Short mmCIF file of C-alpha atoms in Angstrom, two decimals:
data_model
loop_
_atom_site.label_atom_id
_atom_site.label_comp_id
_atom_site.label_asym_id
_atom_site.label_seq_id
_atom_site.Cartn_x
_atom_site.Cartn_y
_atom_site.Cartn_z
CA MET A 211 96.60 97.71 134.17
CA SER A 212 97.14 101.10 135.58
CA LEU A 213 96.86 103.81 132.72
CA GLU A 214 98.14 106.96 135.21
CA PHE A 215 101.26 108.38 132.92
CA LYS A 216 104.73 107.84 134.12
CA LYS A 217 106.78 109.18 131.01
CA ARG A 218 107.33 110.22 127.15
CA PHE A 219 110.89 109.01 125.56
CA PHE A 220 111.60 111.10 122.57
CA ILE A 221 113.25 109.03 119.81
CA SER A 222 114.73 111.28 116.62
CA GLY A 223 116.96 110.83 114.50
CA THR A 224 117.50 110.37 109.96
CA LEU A 225 115.71 108.09 107.55
CA THR A 226 118.23 108.19 104.74
CA THR A 227 117.05 106.77 101.43
CA LEU A 228 118.85 103.70 100.04
CA THR A 229 116.64 102.77 96.38
CA GLY A 230 114.27 104.71 94.73
CA LEU A 231 111.92 105.69 97.80
CA HIS A 232 107.55 106.04 96.20
CA ILE A 233 104.77 106.63 98.80
CA GLY A 234 101.99 108.65 96.29
CA GLY A 235 100.62 111.46 96.36
CA ASN A 236 97.38 113.15 94.98
CA SER A 237 97.41 112.32 91.87
CA THR A 238 94.28 115.08 90.70
CA GLU A 239 97.58 117.71 91.31
CA MET A 240 98.85 115.73 87.88
CA SER A 241 99.87 117.97 84.93
CA ILE A 242 100.44 117.16 81.49
CA GLY A 243 103.92 115.49 80.38
CA GLY A 244 104.16 114.45 84.00
CA ALA A 245 104.30 110.88 85.71
CA ASP A 246 100.92 108.99 86.10
CA GLN A 247 101.94 108.17 90.02
CA ILE A 248 103.78 110.79 91.51
CA VAL A 249 104.71 111.56 95.39
CA ILE A 250 103.74 113.20 97.91
CA ARG A 251 104.99 116.74 99.12
CA ASP A 252 104.94 119.27 101.82
CA PRO A 253 102.12 121.82 100.10
CA LEU A 254 104.11 124.98 101.51
CA THR A 255 107.32 124.20 100.30
CA ASN A 256 106.65 121.55 97.44
CA TYR A 257 109.56 119.26 99.58
CA PRO A 258 108.75 115.77 98.63
CA TYR A 259 108.06 114.51 102.74
CA ILE A 260 107.44 110.36 104.52
CA PRO A 261 103.95 110.57 106.24
CA GLY A 262 104.38 109.90 109.97
CA SER A 263 100.58 107.15 109.12
CA SER A 264 102.74 105.69 106.30
CA LEU A 265 105.90 104.91 108.56
CA ARG A 266 103.92 103.78 111.76
CA GLY A 267 101.40 102.16 109.89
CA LYS A 268 104.72 99.74 107.87
CA MET A 269 106.17 99.09 111.24
CA ARG A 270 102.66 97.60 112.74
CA SER A 271 102.13 96.43 110.20
CA LEU A 272 105.54 93.87 110.13
CA LEU A 273 105.37 94.14 113.82
CA GLU A 274 102.24 91.82 113.00
CA ARG A 275 103.37 89.17 110.64
CA THR A 276 106.28 88.97 112.82
CA THR A 277 104.17 87.99 116.15
CA GLY A 278 100.95 86.95 114.65
CA GLU A 279 99.02 89.33 116.11
CA MET A 280 95.80 90.23 113.53
CA THR A 281 92.08 90.27 113.55
CA ILE A 282 90.84 87.26 111.78
CA LYS A 283 87.80 86.24 110.59
CA LEU A 284 86.39 83.38 108.43
CA GLU A 285 83.63 84.08 106.22
CA GLY A 286 80.51 82.65 107.92
CA GLY A 287 81.44 85.44 111.33
CA LYS A 288 84.12 82.90 113.01
CA SER A 289 87.19 85.27 114.28
CA PHE A 290 90.85 84.46 115.56
CA THR A 291 93.27 87.35 116.97
CA HIS A 292 96.54 84.85 116.22
CA VAL A 293 97.26 83.58 113.39
CA ARG A 294 98.20 79.84 114.68
CA ASP A 295 94.46 79.72 115.23
CA LEU A 296 93.99 79.88 111.09
CA ASP A 297 96.42 77.91 110.52
CA ALA A 298 94.61 74.90 112.20
CA ALA A 299 91.06 75.97 110.83
CA MET A 300 92.01 76.23 107.71
CA ALA A 301 93.56 73.10 107.43
CA SER A 302 90.04 71.15 107.78
CA GLY A 303 89.80 72.90 104.85
CA ALA A 304 86.30 73.76 105.30
CA ALA A 305 87.31 77.33 106.66
CA LYS A 306 87.00 80.13 104.19
CA LEU A 307 89.27 83.22 104.70
CA ALA A 308 87.54 86.15 104.87
CA SER A 309 89.29 88.72 106.34
CA ALA A 310 92.77 89.51 107.93
CA SER A 311 93.21 93.17 109.53
CA PRO A 312 94.82 94.91 112.80
CA SER A 313 95.24 93.20 115.41
CA THR A 314 92.59 94.80 118.47
CA ASP A 315 92.96 92.42 121.79
CA PRO A 316 94.50 94.39 124.72
CA GLN A 317 96.38 90.99 125.45
CA GLN A 318 98.92 91.38 122.13
CA LEU A 319 101.30 94.15 121.99
CA ALA A 320 100.22 95.21 118.38
CA THR A 321 97.62 96.84 119.79
CA ARG A 322 99.09 97.71 123.33
CA LEU A 323 102.05 99.90 121.38
CA PHE A 324 100.31 100.91 118.46
CA GLY A 325 96.69 101.13 120.32
CA VAL A 326 93.70 100.14 118.29
CA PRO A 327 92.73 101.71 114.63
CA ILE A 328 89.76 104.43 114.76
CA ASP A 329 87.44 102.50 112.56
CA LYS A 330 87.80 99.27 114.90
CA GLN A 331 87.05 100.97 118.30
CA GLY A 332 83.38 100.18 117.27
CA ALA A 333 83.97 96.82 117.74
CA VAL A 334 85.83 97.02 121.33
CA SER A 335 84.09 97.11 124.91
CA ALA A 336 84.93 100.40 126.03
CA ASN A 337 86.92 98.98 129.35
CA GLU A 338 89.30 97.18 126.95
CA ILE A 339 90.44 99.62 124.98
CA VAL A 340 93.82 100.93 125.43
CA PRO A 341 96.00 104.11 124.91
CA GLN A 342 98.49 103.76 121.73
CA ARG A 343 101.58 104.91 122.68
CA LEU A 344 103.27 105.36 119.71
CA VAL A 345 103.23 108.66 118.37
CA VAL A 346 105.40 108.48 114.47
CA ARG A 347 105.95 112.48 113.43
CA ASP A 348 105.86 113.33 109.92
CA ALA A 349 109.60 113.41 108.19
CA LYS A 350 110.40 116.07 106.97
CA LEU A 351 113.43 116.16 103.82
CA LEU A 352 116.70 117.41 105.45
CA ASN A 353 118.98 117.50 102.09
CA PRO A 354 116.66 119.24 100.06
CA GLU A 355 119.29 122.03 98.46
CA GLN A 356 121.03 119.00 97.85
CA LEU A 357 118.59 117.46 95.65
CA GLU A 358 117.62 119.86 94.19
CA LYS A 359 120.94 120.96 92.95
CA ALA A 360 121.46 117.33 91.71
CA ARG A 361 121.69 117.63 88.09
CA ASN A 362 120.07 114.65 86.77
CA THR A 363 116.37 115.07 89.02
CA ASP A 364 113.82 115.17 86.01
CA MET A 365 111.26 116.61 88.38
CA PRO A 366 111.99 119.24 91.45
CA MET A 367 113.76 116.83 93.74
CA THR A 368 112.58 113.89 92.43
CA GLU A 369 113.32 111.65 89.37
CA VAL A 370 110.67 109.47 87.13
CA LYS A 371 111.22 105.48 86.67
CA THR A 372 109.85 105.01 83.31
CA GLU A 373 108.54 100.78 83.91
CA VAL A 374 106.95 98.67 81.13
CA ALA A 375 104.38 95.89 81.13
CA ILE A 376 103.90 93.38 78.50
CA ASP A 377 100.41 92.06 77.76
CA ARG A 378 101.44 88.56 78.00
CA ILE A 379 99.15 88.15 74.83
CA THR A 380 99.92 90.75 71.93
CA SER A 381 103.07 91.30 73.26
CA LYS A 382 102.32 94.84 73.29
CA ALA A 383 104.25 96.95 75.64
CA ASN A 384 102.55 99.85 78.13
CA PRO A 385 105.29 101.86 79.86
CA ARG A 386 103.84 104.03 82.74
CA GLN A 387 106.40 106.28 84.91
CA ILE A 388 107.06 106.68 88.57
CA GLU A 389 108.43 109.91 90.35
CA ARG A 390 110.43 108.60 93.36
CA VAL A 391 112.87 110.15 95.92
CA PRO A 392 116.05 109.69 94.65
CA ALA A 393 118.43 107.13 96.93
CA GLY A 394 120.52 109.70 99.21
CA ALA A 395 117.23 111.78 100.32
CA ARG A 396 117.65 112.18 104.04
CA PHE A 397 114.82 112.15 106.87
CA GLY A 398 114.70 113.89 109.96
CA PHE A 399 112.56 111.83 112.15
CA GLU A 400 110.35 111.22 115.47
CA LEU A 401 109.07 108.64 117.50
CA ILE A 402 107.29 109.50 121.28
CA LEU A 403 106.83 106.67 123.13
CA ASN A 404 104.59 107.26 125.75
CA LEU A 405 104.97 104.75 128.83
CA TYR A 406 102.07 104.60 132.01
CA GLU A 407 102.41 103.91 135.56
CA SER A 408 102.37 99.62 135.28
CA ASP A 409 104.60 99.13 132.35
CA ASP A 410 107.86 97.73 130.86
CA GLU A 411 110.77 99.52 129.39
CA LYS A 412 112.33 97.73 127.85
CA ALA A 413 109.95 95.60 126.43
CA TYR A 414 107.90 98.65 124.29
CA MET A 415 111.84 100.21 123.34
CA ASN A 416 112.99 96.78 122.81
CA ALA A 417 109.21 96.38 120.42
CA LEU A 418 109.78 99.72 118.38
CA PHE A 419 113.67 99.56 118.41
CA GLY A 420 112.43 95.77 116.88
CA CYS A 421 110.05 97.44 114.35
CA MET A 422 112.43 99.69 113.33
CA GLU A 423 115.20 97.45 112.37
CA LEU A 424 112.58 94.90 110.84
CA LEU A 425 111.40 98.11 108.18
CA GLN A 426 115.27 98.37 107.30
CA ASP A 427 115.70 94.83 105.90
CA ASP A 428 111.75 95.31 104.32
CA TYR A 429 111.20 98.22 102.62
CA LEU A 430 109.09 101.26 102.98
CA GLY A 431 106.18 102.61 100.29
CA GLY A 432 105.02 101.51 97.32
CA HIS A 433 106.72 98.44 94.43
CA GLY A 434 109.33 97.70 97.14
CA SER A 435 109.00 94.01 95.52
CA ARG A 436 110.53 95.68 92.46
CA GLY A 437 113.24 97.19 94.90
CA TYR A 438 112.17 100.86 95.74
CA GLY A 439 111.72 101.42 99.39
CA LYS A 440 115.14 100.55 101.25
CA VAL A 441 115.48 102.19 104.35
CA ARG A 442 118.09 103.14 106.84
CA PHE A 443 117.77 104.87 109.89
CA SER A 444 120.38 106.86 112.02
CA VAL A 445 118.92 107.07 115.56
CA THR A 446 120.76 110.43 117.09
CA SER A 447 119.10 110.98 120.05
CA ILE A 448 116.89 109.66 122.94
CA THR A 449 115.37 112.18 125.70
CA GLU A 450 112.83 111.65 128.14
CA LYS A 451 110.68 113.72 130.57
CA GLN A 452 108.27 112.18 133.62
CA ALA A 453 104.94 113.46 134.72
CA ASP A 454 106.72 115.51 136.90
CA ASP A 455 108.94 117.54 134.27
CA TYR A 456 105.67 118.77 132.94
CA ARG A 457 104.28 119.87 135.82
CA ASN A 458 107.51 121.58 136.41
CA SER A 459 108.02 123.13 133.03
CA GLN A 460 111.30 120.80 132.62
CA ALA A 461 112.98 120.26 129.67
CA ALA A 462 113.61 116.39 128.26
CA ARG A 463 116.80 115.16 129.17
CA PRO A 464 118.84 112.21 127.97
CA SER A 465 118.13 108.77 128.83
CA LEU A 466 120.37 105.86 129.44
CA VAL A 467 119.00 103.62 126.73
CA ASP A 468 121.15 102.29 124.67
CA ILE A 469 121.07 102.14 120.91
CA PRO A 470 120.51 98.99 119.05
CA GLU A 471 124.04 98.49 116.63
CA ALA A 472 121.71 98.67 113.94
CA LEU A 473 120.50 101.66 113.96
CA LYS A 474 123.20 103.43 115.56
CA GLN A 475 124.13 106.35 112.34
CA THR A 476 126.78 105.66 109.81
CA SER A 477 129.44 107.28 107.29
CA SER A 478 128.36 106.99 103.96
CA ALA A 479 130.37 105.14 103.47
CA ASP A 480 127.77 102.42 104.61
CA LEU A 481 124.59 103.30 103.36
#
């Protein structure tokens, strides 16, 4: 595989929350009377934001679940790189699952797109480590004024949702308060796809679009099984720069890549 840099795509647009979104922040900053679980905020502006690591990690895990590509270890040390091999091993009745972690096989799509996790690189030989191709920027809040002026937010730009867990023996109620970015918040996202000389552009771009569509049909952040974290991408721009553009200080140019219908900009009535 040639690792000579060929080009870079810049995919940007808006990510809109369709239900409340909770991506946890530092609970040591929790104030008296505040929520039990707070959201992460920009330390300079105090605006909620979506860390690129959260967005990237979720897309990777969804891709790996869809393709079956992951690093699977059984008790006793035996390991696999695809879930179909685990199924065969577990069917014997003797195998016990020890762990399942991100893919590190350089031949698999998830590894080639997202790279080998930093904590797993020590277990991969030097000639098998592949460079990650996808970079995900932190997504900043685009409509803070709208959220600040909202009449019914509980904390700056967010809501506090109270949930109650019931003890099955005593029936005692255990309330908890979770801070959420409300539905209708808009964040600006930017994804950067690096491609090398022998890369199939269409295959990698389709894989990235597939990850975004998977996320739209799943959830982002915590408590997704209870309705949190439904989001919608609207891709508004795809530009590209080739290696020569960097050598000649040229700006990015519009790309001819088609945006899938599922990721195109929609009106507010569709949200």
